[in-house]
XYZ file of C-alpha atoms in Angstrom:
335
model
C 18.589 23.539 164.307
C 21.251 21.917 162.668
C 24.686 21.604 162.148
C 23.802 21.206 158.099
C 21.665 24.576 158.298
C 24.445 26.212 160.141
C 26.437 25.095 157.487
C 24.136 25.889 154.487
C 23.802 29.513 156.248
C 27.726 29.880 155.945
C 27.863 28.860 152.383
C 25.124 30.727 151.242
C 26.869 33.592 152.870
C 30.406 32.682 151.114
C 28.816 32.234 147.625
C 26.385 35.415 147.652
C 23.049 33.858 146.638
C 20.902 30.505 147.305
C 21.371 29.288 143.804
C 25.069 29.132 143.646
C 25.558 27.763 146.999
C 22.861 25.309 146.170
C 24.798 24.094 143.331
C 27.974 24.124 145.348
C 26.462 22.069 148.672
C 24.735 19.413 145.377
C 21.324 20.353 146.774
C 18.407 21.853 145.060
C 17.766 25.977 145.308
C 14.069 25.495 146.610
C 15.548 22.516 149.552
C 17.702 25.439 150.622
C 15.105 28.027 150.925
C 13.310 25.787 152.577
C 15.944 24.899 155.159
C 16.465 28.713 155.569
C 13.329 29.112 156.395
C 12.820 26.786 158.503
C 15.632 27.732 160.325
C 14.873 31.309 160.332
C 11.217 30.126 161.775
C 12.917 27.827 164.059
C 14.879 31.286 165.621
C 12.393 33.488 164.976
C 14.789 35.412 163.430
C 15.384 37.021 159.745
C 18.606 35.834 158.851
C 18.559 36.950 155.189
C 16.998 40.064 153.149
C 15.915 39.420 150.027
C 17.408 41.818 147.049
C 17.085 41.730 143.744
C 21.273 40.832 143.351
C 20.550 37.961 145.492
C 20.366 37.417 149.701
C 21.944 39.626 152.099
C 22.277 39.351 156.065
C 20.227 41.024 158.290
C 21.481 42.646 160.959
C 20.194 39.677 163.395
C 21.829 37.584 160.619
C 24.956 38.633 161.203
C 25.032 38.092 164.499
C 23.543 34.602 164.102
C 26.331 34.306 161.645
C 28.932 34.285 164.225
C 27.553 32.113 166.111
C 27.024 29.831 163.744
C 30.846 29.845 162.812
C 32.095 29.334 166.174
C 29.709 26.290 166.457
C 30.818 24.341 163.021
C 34.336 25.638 163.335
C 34.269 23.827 167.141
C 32.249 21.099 165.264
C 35.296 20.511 162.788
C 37.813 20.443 165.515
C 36.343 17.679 167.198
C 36.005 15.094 163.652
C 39.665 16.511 163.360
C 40.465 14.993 166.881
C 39.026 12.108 166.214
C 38.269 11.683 162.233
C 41.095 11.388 159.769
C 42.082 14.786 159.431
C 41.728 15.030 155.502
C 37.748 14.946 155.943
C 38.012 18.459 156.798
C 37.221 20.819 154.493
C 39.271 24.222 154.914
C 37.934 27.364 154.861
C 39.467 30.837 155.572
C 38.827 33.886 154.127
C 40.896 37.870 154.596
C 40.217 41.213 152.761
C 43.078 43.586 153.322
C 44.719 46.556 151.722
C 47.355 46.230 149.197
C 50.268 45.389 151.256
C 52.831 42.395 149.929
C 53.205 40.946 153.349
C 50.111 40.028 153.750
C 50.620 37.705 150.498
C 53.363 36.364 152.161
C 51.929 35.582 155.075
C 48.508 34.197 153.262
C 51.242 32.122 151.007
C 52.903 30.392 154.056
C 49.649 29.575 156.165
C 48.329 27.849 152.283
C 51.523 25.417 152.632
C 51.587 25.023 156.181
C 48.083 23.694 156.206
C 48.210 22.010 153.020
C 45.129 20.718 153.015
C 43.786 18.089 150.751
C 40.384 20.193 150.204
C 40.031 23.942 150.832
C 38.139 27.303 150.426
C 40.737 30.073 151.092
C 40.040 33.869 150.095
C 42.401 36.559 149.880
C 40.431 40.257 148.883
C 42.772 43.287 148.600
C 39.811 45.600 148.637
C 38.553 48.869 149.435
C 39.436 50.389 153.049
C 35.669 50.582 153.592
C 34.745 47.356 151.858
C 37.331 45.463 154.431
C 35.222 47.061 157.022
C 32.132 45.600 156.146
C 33.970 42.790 154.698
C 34.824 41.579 158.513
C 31.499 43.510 160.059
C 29.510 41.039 157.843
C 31.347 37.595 158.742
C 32.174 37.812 154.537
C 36.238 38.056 155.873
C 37.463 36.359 158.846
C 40.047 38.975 159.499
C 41.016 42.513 157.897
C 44.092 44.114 157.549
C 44.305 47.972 157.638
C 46.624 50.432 158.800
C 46.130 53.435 161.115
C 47.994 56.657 162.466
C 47.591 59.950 164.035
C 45.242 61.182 161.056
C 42.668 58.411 160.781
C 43.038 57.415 164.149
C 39.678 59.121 165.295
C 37.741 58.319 162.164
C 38.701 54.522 162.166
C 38.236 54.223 165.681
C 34.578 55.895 165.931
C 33.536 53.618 162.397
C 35.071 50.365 164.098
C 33.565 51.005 166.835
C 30.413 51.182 165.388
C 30.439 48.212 163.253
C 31.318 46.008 166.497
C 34.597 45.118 165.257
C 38.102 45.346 167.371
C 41.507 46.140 166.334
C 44.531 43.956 167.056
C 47.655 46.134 166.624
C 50.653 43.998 165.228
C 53.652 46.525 163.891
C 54.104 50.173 163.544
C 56.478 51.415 161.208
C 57.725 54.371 159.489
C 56.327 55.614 156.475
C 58.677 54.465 153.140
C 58.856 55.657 149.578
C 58.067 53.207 147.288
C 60.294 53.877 143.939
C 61.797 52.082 141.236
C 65.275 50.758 142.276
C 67.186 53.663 139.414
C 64.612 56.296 140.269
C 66.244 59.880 140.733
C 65.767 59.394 144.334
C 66.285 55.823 144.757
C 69.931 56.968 146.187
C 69.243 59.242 148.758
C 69.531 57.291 152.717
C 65.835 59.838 153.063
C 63.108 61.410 151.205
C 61.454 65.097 152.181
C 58.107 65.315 150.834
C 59.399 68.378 148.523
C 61.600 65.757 146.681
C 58.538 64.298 145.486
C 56.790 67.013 143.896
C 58.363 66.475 140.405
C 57.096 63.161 140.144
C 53.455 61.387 139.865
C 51.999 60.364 143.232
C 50.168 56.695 143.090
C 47.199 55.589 144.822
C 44.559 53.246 145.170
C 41.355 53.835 144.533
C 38.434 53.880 147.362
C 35.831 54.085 144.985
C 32.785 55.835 146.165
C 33.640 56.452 149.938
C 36.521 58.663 148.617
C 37.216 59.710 152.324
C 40.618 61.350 153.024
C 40.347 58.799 155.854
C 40.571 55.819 153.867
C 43.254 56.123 151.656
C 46.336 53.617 151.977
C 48.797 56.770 151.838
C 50.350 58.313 154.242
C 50.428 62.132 154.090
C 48.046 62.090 151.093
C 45.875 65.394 152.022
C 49.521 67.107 150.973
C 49.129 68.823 147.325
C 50.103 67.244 144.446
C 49.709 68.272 140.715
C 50.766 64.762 139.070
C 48.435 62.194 140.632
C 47.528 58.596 139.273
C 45.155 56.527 141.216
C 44.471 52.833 140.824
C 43.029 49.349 141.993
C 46.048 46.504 142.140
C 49.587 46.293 143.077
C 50.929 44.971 140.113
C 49.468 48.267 138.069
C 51.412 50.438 140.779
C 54.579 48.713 140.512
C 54.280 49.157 136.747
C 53.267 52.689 137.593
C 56.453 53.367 139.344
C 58.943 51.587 136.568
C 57.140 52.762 133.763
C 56.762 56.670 134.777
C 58.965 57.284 137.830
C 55.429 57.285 140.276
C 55.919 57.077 143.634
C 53.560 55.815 146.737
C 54.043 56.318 150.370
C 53.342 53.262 152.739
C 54.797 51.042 155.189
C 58.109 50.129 153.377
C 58.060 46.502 154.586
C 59.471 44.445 151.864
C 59.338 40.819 150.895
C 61.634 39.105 148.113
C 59.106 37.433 146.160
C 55.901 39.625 146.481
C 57.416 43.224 146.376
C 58.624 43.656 143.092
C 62.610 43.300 142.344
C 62.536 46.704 140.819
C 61.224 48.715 143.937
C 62.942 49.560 146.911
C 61.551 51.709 149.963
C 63.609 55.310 151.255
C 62.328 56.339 154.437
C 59.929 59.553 154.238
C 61.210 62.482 156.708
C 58.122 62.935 158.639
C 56.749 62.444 161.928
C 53.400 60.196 160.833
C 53.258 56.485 162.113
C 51.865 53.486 160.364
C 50.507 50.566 163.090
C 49.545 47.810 160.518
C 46.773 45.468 162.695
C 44.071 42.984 161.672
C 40.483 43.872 162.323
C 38.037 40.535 164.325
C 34.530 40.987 165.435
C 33.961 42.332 169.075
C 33.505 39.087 171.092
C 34.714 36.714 168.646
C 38.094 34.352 169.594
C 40.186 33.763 166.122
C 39.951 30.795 164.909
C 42.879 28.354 164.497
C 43.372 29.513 161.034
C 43.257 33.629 161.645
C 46.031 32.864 164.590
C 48.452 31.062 162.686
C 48.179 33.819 159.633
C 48.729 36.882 162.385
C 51.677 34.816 163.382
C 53.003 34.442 160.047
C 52.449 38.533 159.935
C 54.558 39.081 162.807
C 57.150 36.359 161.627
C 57.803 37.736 157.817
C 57.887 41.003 159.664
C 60.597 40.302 161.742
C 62.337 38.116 158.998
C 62.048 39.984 155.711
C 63.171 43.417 154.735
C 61.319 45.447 157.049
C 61.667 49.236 158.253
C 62.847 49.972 162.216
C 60.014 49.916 164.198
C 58.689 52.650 166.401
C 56.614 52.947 169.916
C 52.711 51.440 168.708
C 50.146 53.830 168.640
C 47.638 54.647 170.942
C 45.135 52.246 169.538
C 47.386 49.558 171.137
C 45.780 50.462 174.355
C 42.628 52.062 173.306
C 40.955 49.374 171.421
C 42.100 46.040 172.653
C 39.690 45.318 175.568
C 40.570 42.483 178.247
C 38.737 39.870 175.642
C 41.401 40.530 172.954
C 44.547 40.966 175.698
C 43.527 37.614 176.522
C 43.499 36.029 173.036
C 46.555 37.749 172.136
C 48.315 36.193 175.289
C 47.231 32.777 174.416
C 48.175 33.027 170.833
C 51.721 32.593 169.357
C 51.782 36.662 169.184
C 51.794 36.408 173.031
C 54.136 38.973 174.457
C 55.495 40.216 170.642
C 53.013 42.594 169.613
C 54.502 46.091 169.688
């Protein structure tokens, strides 16, 4: 074994089939299968399945897979201790739900790094597909929210794709409106205000669970409702036809929209915003300093007022993850 397989294994993993990554490493397709299978002979392991869209990990391969990441990412931190840093090649990759901090944040770790050469991914997917987004080693870290309704589900479906949760805020749940909406005035919003108007909400494709939707409250009835797949659609959405979408109401000036504000919802929900890791897994260097730029355009932009976490603060961060929390820069600040 290798540190070129283990890195052929990652990029075959980050581009979705042999052929592409071949073409992106500058290698052959049938030298990588080769090298593949060599290594897979070498473990007597399967790493990858076969499919007819291309390769897929096997459940040994994804195990393998983190492994194999902790060993080139320590690999990488020793050339950058004592290599000129710009031989590094960065790579970090996130799938989240649709929330404009997490732009933020993603935007400020891009220019702190500023790497010469990098591979950075930013999904805003499916609740589901962030699961198996992180469960798969496709994502480094996911962010999701959770409260008093999901709380069960998500724990039991975390729980069972070995994957922890790291709890960083919980908030309030907001209106989102356009700034001259009818309601846009009031200092709070009762869930019969909203009934005139067309509720918004992304789409969770075929695991349609009540359990995985981004809203707040959203088993409530509603006779006007609009679902969709991007942020920019649902801002439109709420200009365009006076829509309305309940979430987190944390704001940022340059990814939320100048025509949307947030009116707090009367209700007694929670929403603890938190970053899903693989059980056993440190973060790496990267996923740290984007949970602290979380916390910090939390704290600096135009957030809600917080409230006491939920219980998954103590009920799914093991001593493994109190101890990377305390030796991260979110030590002692997550709520």
């Amino acid at each position: 074994m290798t540190l070129t397989q283990l890195r052929y294994i990652i990029e075959i993993v980050r581009r979705g089939s042999i052929s592409t990554a071949a073409k992106a490493l500058f290698i052959t397709q049938p030298s990588l299968s080769k090298s593949v299978t060599e290594l897979e002979k070498e473990m007597g392991i399967t790493i990858f399945r076969r499919t007819n869209r291309g390769v897929v990990l096997s459940e040994e391969g994804v195990k393998f897979l983190s492994y194999a990441r902790q060993v080139v990412e320590q690999a990488d931190l020793l050339e950058h201790r004592y290599k000129d840093s710009s031989a590094i090649h960065h790579t970090f990759s996130i799938s989240s739900q649709h929330y404009a901090i997490v732009v933020a944040a993603f935007v400020a770790l891009v220019k702190e790094e500023n790497a010469p050469e990098y591979d950075y991914y930013l999904r805003e997917a499916k609740t589901y597909e962030i699961i198996n987004d992180v469960h798969r080693q496709k994502s480094s870290l996911g962010i999701l929210y959770e409260s008093s309704f999901n709380h069960d589900v998500l724990k039991r479906i975390l729980h069972d794709n070995d994957l922890n949760f790291i709890p960083l805020f919980t908030v309030k749940p907001h209106v989102f409106l356009r700034r001259n909406h009818p309601l846009a005035s009031r200092d709070i919003i009762t869930l019969e205000d909203l009934v005139p108007y067309p509720r918004l909400v992304y789409d969770q494709g075929e695991v349609n669970s009540f359990y995985f939707t981004e809203e707040v409250h959203s088993t409530e009835e509603s006779s006007k409702n609009i679902t969709v797949t991007d942020r920019g659609t649902i801002f439109n959405l709420m200009v365009g036809l006076d829509g309305y979408t309940i979430s987190s109401g944390i704001m940022t000036d340059d990814f939320s929209g100048k025509e949307i504000v947030s009116i707090p919802l009367k209700s007694d929900e929670h929403m603890t915003l938190g970053a899903i890791k693989p059980k056993g897994m440190e973060l790496t260097p990267l996923a740290e300093r984007f949970l602290y730029h979380m916390k910090s355009k939390y704290r600096a932009g135009n957030h809600t007022d917080a409230v006491p976490s939920s219980p998954f603060a103590s009920e799914s961060k093991p001593a493994e993850d109190m101890e990377e929390t305390e030796k991260s820069p979110l030590a002692g600040d997550a709520q």
